[in-house]
């Protein structure tokens, strides 16, 4: 049963390590879990480290324990199993083994256990018609079922943590936290007195003062946020505005600028759509360096000709250079390889010719917390 | 061993906790692991450590983490400057500059480990520090010990302190660190628990006033686009102001008196002003 729980957790991508698993068993051994209810709580506290994964825990727990029949023999079997697992754990941790080896041995032991238990009656099944039942409380070990058990399953089944999942949509604060990870500090600033080193050098120098200076740490990241506005982007206005304010508020970027376009950039970017102030991309690219981080935000979906043809969208055509929107995107990408595209549309809409074409130019991530983090990682790697 | 041995923390008189919080605290104590508490600002993360210390009758040692805090500060500080000064100018009787111990001062971790009795150790707002900070504490949290190379000595806790670590989740904490902690997430309390919290802090308040204020409070929290949603501590402040100003319950329902006690950010005040027709 416990190996099934571990299996279900891993299946839900909850990476439970050996250390936590042992701590969990240790807790069970110390009597912290006397019924399913407390088992649920103990497991969540020890095995799960983020509220965003509580929902996965609920699902794994339900999958493991739903429909479990109460059986005196089962409690006993579990008790033995635990005793055994605990002993094994003790043996294993005493020996210094490579992590992988440790893990392998542990799983082998789990496998043996499973075979032995499964030889008897089947004790996990979704077809069980009888409810958890009451009474039959074993004096020690785990009590499976009982009133508590039903509650735990119910609580887990309610999925009250679903809102906290990582793939939920973003909030202002999340943006700030994620964007902060983009900073990269280097000692390039003005000189400052290095107190620690001064003291050390002075002491080494038998007490004669020896001053040491060093450069201050500064953030050398230039950030450019380029946003699609209007049209199909209107439903995402709030989200994009939040990203924009957050980027503005994260202090310490060496420089930050926001630019706008509609559908695709055709030779120029707008400082603001209301005032229609704009600048040619060519001019901008002269200032931008490969060290600039460029983040595009847009749904990337439009009529194919708007992206692939040089006459593009309405009056925004760039007849002079005969470059299409896609060509301009490629130029920006070539100049600033550390660039990504954030798409607020759900991933299932990305099978669209213009989305796929843009996705071939920029690494495309969805505008969710997980997606933004991936995007920042991509940027830190230099855009690949 | 029976479960009762560990079921020690029952919640302090003025700290109204969720059931799962109690069991998580007890799990952390029983397993000897630090308890990592995360949650919105103002959900009582720091208060929890105080409540545990009060309820277990243990002294509380707090380490308030700042953006510049290093792990070394928690361990000990070797006051080289003082020693240097004493060696050159210290003519005062009884000062032996050769005695290095005189210049080694234990930090909060060191004090917690060497305390004669078990203590509650609070590491507050761990996410404020540098990204690497939690990783620098791994050994300390695992073994509750650290070495002082200057003395060639190891400071080891005889009784593992009950360790509470709080985080606002400003930065993501490293995996290796998370794996060593028991994790608890404090959710924002539902109205029922908020009422109990109010009752614990201000037992003599008029019920209709509380009712009107709490209703308004949850209305404000539901407003979209707030930078910072008001928390329980702000609600408590608001109630104090409302009560001492003698505001009548009907008035709270009509307008929002003393809104700035509840919401602090200027932009949020604007948003609410538009929403409730008064700035």
XYZ file of C-alpha atoms in Angstrom, chain A residues 114-384:
271
model
C 4.732 -6.164 -2.464
C 5.011 -9.694 -3.710
C 4.740 -11.105 -0.258
C 1.680 -9.069 0.567
C -0.056 -9.605 -2.690
C 0.119 -13.339 -2.149
C -2.728 -13.018 0.306
C -5.995 -11.337 -0.261
C -6.381 -8.367 -2.465
C -6.493 -5.331 -0.289
C -6.490 -2.462 -2.637
C -9.279 -2.193 -5.087
C -11.578 0.367 -6.433
C -14.434 -2.111 -6.741
C -14.837 -2.530 -3.015
C -18.489 -2.100 -2.215
C -18.233 -1.847 1.524
C -17.412 1.592 2.854
C -14.485 2.145 5.146
C -16.333 0.654 8.048
C -15.822 1.531 11.617
C -14.308 -0.053 14.657
C -11.739 -2.758 14.315
C -9.098 -0.440 15.606
C -5.836 -2.260 15.977
C -4.053 -1.397 19.171
C -1.004 -0.244 17.338
C 0.199 0.436 13.861
C -1.943 2.080 11.321
C -5.607 1.923 11.438
C -6.976 1.854 7.972
C -10.442 3.162 7.638
C -12.611 4.206 10.519
C -14.249 7.600 10.753
C -10.964 9.408 10.314
C -10.178 7.574 7.143
C -13.349 8.588 5.480
C -12.700 12.168 6.382
C -9.216 12.157 4.915
C -10.469 10.752 1.646
C -13.251 13.280 1.582
C -10.902 16.117 2.316
C -8.499 14.919 -0.330
C -11.346 14.372 -2.741
C -12.572 17.932 -2.380
C -9.421 19.147 -4.073
C -9.461 22.386 -2.160
C -5.867 23.056 -3.171
C -6.575 23.011 -6.870
C -6.320 26.822 -6.983
C -2.782 26.698 -5.699
C -1.487 24.565 -8.568
C 1.568 25.859 -10.317
C -0.140 26.105 -13.666
C -2.578 28.669 -12.288
C -2.520 32.089 -13.866
C -0.152 34.738 -12.654
C -0.473 37.471 -10.124
C 1.453 40.686 -10.002
C 3.641 39.511 -7.152
C 4.523 36.269 -8.874
C 5.737 38.241 -11.857
C 8.018 40.297 -9.681
C 9.469 37.270 -7.950
C 10.075 35.500 -11.229
C 11.560 38.551 -12.927
C 13.903 39.089 -10.056
C 15.548 35.790 -10.931
C 16.671 37.471 -14.132
C 19.098 39.737 -12.356
C 22.719 38.916 -12.662
C 25.038 40.690 -10.313
C 28.629 41.457 -11.090
C 31.259 43.602 -9.425
C 31.364 46.437 -11.894
C 30.089 49.377 -9.892
C 31.959 52.175 -8.116
C 34.677 51.347 -5.616
C 33.796 50.641 -1.985
C 35.823 49.720 1.084
C 36.017 45.978 1.620
C 35.824 45.875 5.409
C 36.346 42.138 5.855
C 39.374 42.026 3.648
C 40.779 45.181 5.205
C 40.567 43.616 8.644
C 42.122 40.405 7.453
C 44.964 42.132 5.650
C 45.543 44.432 8.611
C 45.713 41.475 10.966
C 48.045 39.643 8.590
C 50.072 42.818 8.502
C 50.636 42.674 12.264
C 48.211 45.499 12.959
C 49.316 48.100 10.440
C 46.245 49.331 8.637
C 46.028 48.027 5.084
C 42.971 49.260 3.211
C 41.356 47.077 0.574
C 38.868 48.332 -2.000
C 36.615 46.500 -4.371
C 33.875 47.320 -6.847
C 30.221 47.380 -5.813
C 27.897 44.748 -7.125
C 25.592 45.938 -9.881
C 23.028 44.299 -12.046
C 24.125 44.334 -15.647
C 20.936 43.028 -17.210
C 19.138 45.148 -19.801
C 15.535 44.112 -20.186
C 13.289 44.870 -23.146
C 9.645 43.964 -22.945
C 7.869 43.938 -26.301
C 4.116 43.487 -26.141
C 1.405 42.769 -28.642
C -1.673 44.889 -27.996
C -5.211 45.172 -29.231
C -7.199 42.723 -31.295
C -7.016 39.159 -30.073
C -4.804 40.311 -27.192
C -7.588 42.364 -25.574
C -8.750 39.569 -23.246
C -5.229 39.373 -21.851
C -4.824 43.104 -21.179
C -4.932 42.767 -17.408
C -2.300 40.033 -17.372
C 0.031 41.891 -19.705
C -0.362 45.115 -17.734
C 0.586 43.251 -14.597
C 3.706 41.872 -16.230
C 4.582 45.367 -17.379
C 4.138 46.963 -13.918
C 6.066 44.159 -12.283
C 8.974 44.548 -14.701
C 8.947 48.263 -14.018
C 8.993 47.759 -10.291
C 11.756 45.191 -10.118
C 14.590 47.491 -9.231
C 18.110 47.033 -10.312
C 17.934 46.282 -14.006
C 20.612 48.257 -15.735
C 17.928 49.419 -18.108
C 14.321 48.573 -18.812
C 12.161 49.630 -21.751
C 8.746 48.568 -22.933
C 7.681 48.589 -26.580
C 4.455 47.750 -28.318
C 3.362 46.353 -31.637
C 0.187 45.064 -33.179
C 0.120 41.515 -34.604
C 3.750 41.550 -35.641
C 6.409 44.265 -35.678
C 6.635 45.833 -39.138
C 9.850 47.789 -39.180
C 8.966 49.823 -36.130
C 7.932 49.530 -32.514
C 5.633 51.860 -30.626
C 6.526 53.593 -27.412
C 2.844 54.092 -26.850
C -0.136 53.406 -29.040
C -2.101 56.395 -27.802
C 0.501 58.926 -28.842
C 1.606 56.839 -31.833
C 5.211 57.588 -30.993
C 7.400 55.020 -32.646
C 10.954 54.155 -33.522
C 12.418 52.137 -36.389
C 13.547 48.691 -35.273
C 16.814 49.174 -37.114
C 17.637 52.127 -34.932
C 16.730 50.224 -31.784
C 18.832 47.245 -32.773
C 21.872 49.484 -33.065
C 21.579 50.192 -29.332
C 20.626 46.732 -28.255
C 23.449 44.272 -27.744
C 23.537 40.479 -27.531
C 23.548 41.005 -23.751
C 20.069 42.532 -23.871
C 17.293 40.251 -22.683
C 14.236 40.525 -24.889
C 10.832 39.246 -23.815
C 7.986 39.219 -26.320
C 4.427 38.907 -25.114
C 1.747 38.020 -27.614
C -0.667 35.364 -28.759
C 1.264 35.073 -32.034
C -1.863 34.116 -33.886
C -2.973 36.212 -36.870
C -3.870 35.775 -40.497
C -0.899 34.114 -42.225
C -0.336 37.021 -44.635
C 0.033 39.382 -41.709
C 3.146 37.543 -40.655
C 4.604 36.160 -43.866
C 3.997 38.969 -46.374
C 5.932 42.245 -46.488
C 2.719 44.260 -46.882
C 1.519 42.947 -43.545
C -1.256 44.572 -41.632
C -3.215 47.582 -42.805
C -1.284 50.803 -42.856
C 1.673 49.421 -40.974
C 3.308 48.026 -44.050
C 7.007 48.393 -44.539
C 7.346 48.807 -48.293
C 10.828 50.228 -48.186
C 12.680 47.154 -46.935
C 10.272 44.534 -48.273
C 10.635 42.635 -44.999
C 7.750 40.681 -43.510
C 6.817 40.679 -39.829
C 8.527 37.331 -39.466
C 11.709 38.704 -41.035
C 11.766 41.493 -38.469
C 11.330 39.023 -35.655
C 14.225 36.992 -37.019
C 16.381 40.111 -37.142
C 15.670 40.890 -33.514
C 16.415 37.309 -32.595
C 19.726 37.364 -34.469
C 20.775 40.560 -32.726
C 19.564 39.482 -29.267
C 19.756 35.710 -28.939
C 18.720 35.918 -25.287
C 15.077 36.340 -26.189
C 11.865 34.461 -25.492
C 8.198 34.632 -26.416
C 5.468 34.454 -23.783
C 2.093 33.353 -25.062
C -0.989 34.001 -22.913
C -3.151 31.616 -24.953
C -3.515 28.063 -23.643
C -1.096 25.626 -25.225
C -3.815 23.722 -27.037
C -4.313 26.736 -29.318
C -0.714 26.825 -30.405
C -1.243 24.564 -33.402
C -1.663 27.483 -35.709
C 0.630 28.325 -38.643
C 1.719 31.759 -37.376
C 2.167 30.531 -33.801
C 4.292 27.663 -35.026
C 6.346 29.938 -37.274
C 7.082 32.344 -34.419
C 7.721 29.410 -32.099
C 10.426 28.321 -34.524
C 12.162 31.687 -34.138
C 11.810 32.185 -30.368
C 11.543 29.640 -27.572
C 7.847 29.955 -26.737
C 6.521 29.612 -23.194
C 3.030 30.037 -21.847
C 2.270 33.053 -19.680
C 1.771 31.060 -16.483
C 3.947 30.886 -13.403
C 5.622 27.687 -14.567
C 5.976 29.071 -18.078
C 7.497 32.346 -16.926
C 10.023 30.470 -14.818
C 10.975 28.324 -17.788
C 11.312 31.450 -19.899
C 13.609 33.074 -17.347
C 15.738 29.934 -17.259
C 15.942 30.063 -21.051
C 17.022 33.701 -20.864
C 19.673 32.960 -18.290
C 21.059 30.284 -20.566
C 21.310 32.883 -23.309
C 18.092 32.065 -25.134
C 18.452 28.387 -25.927
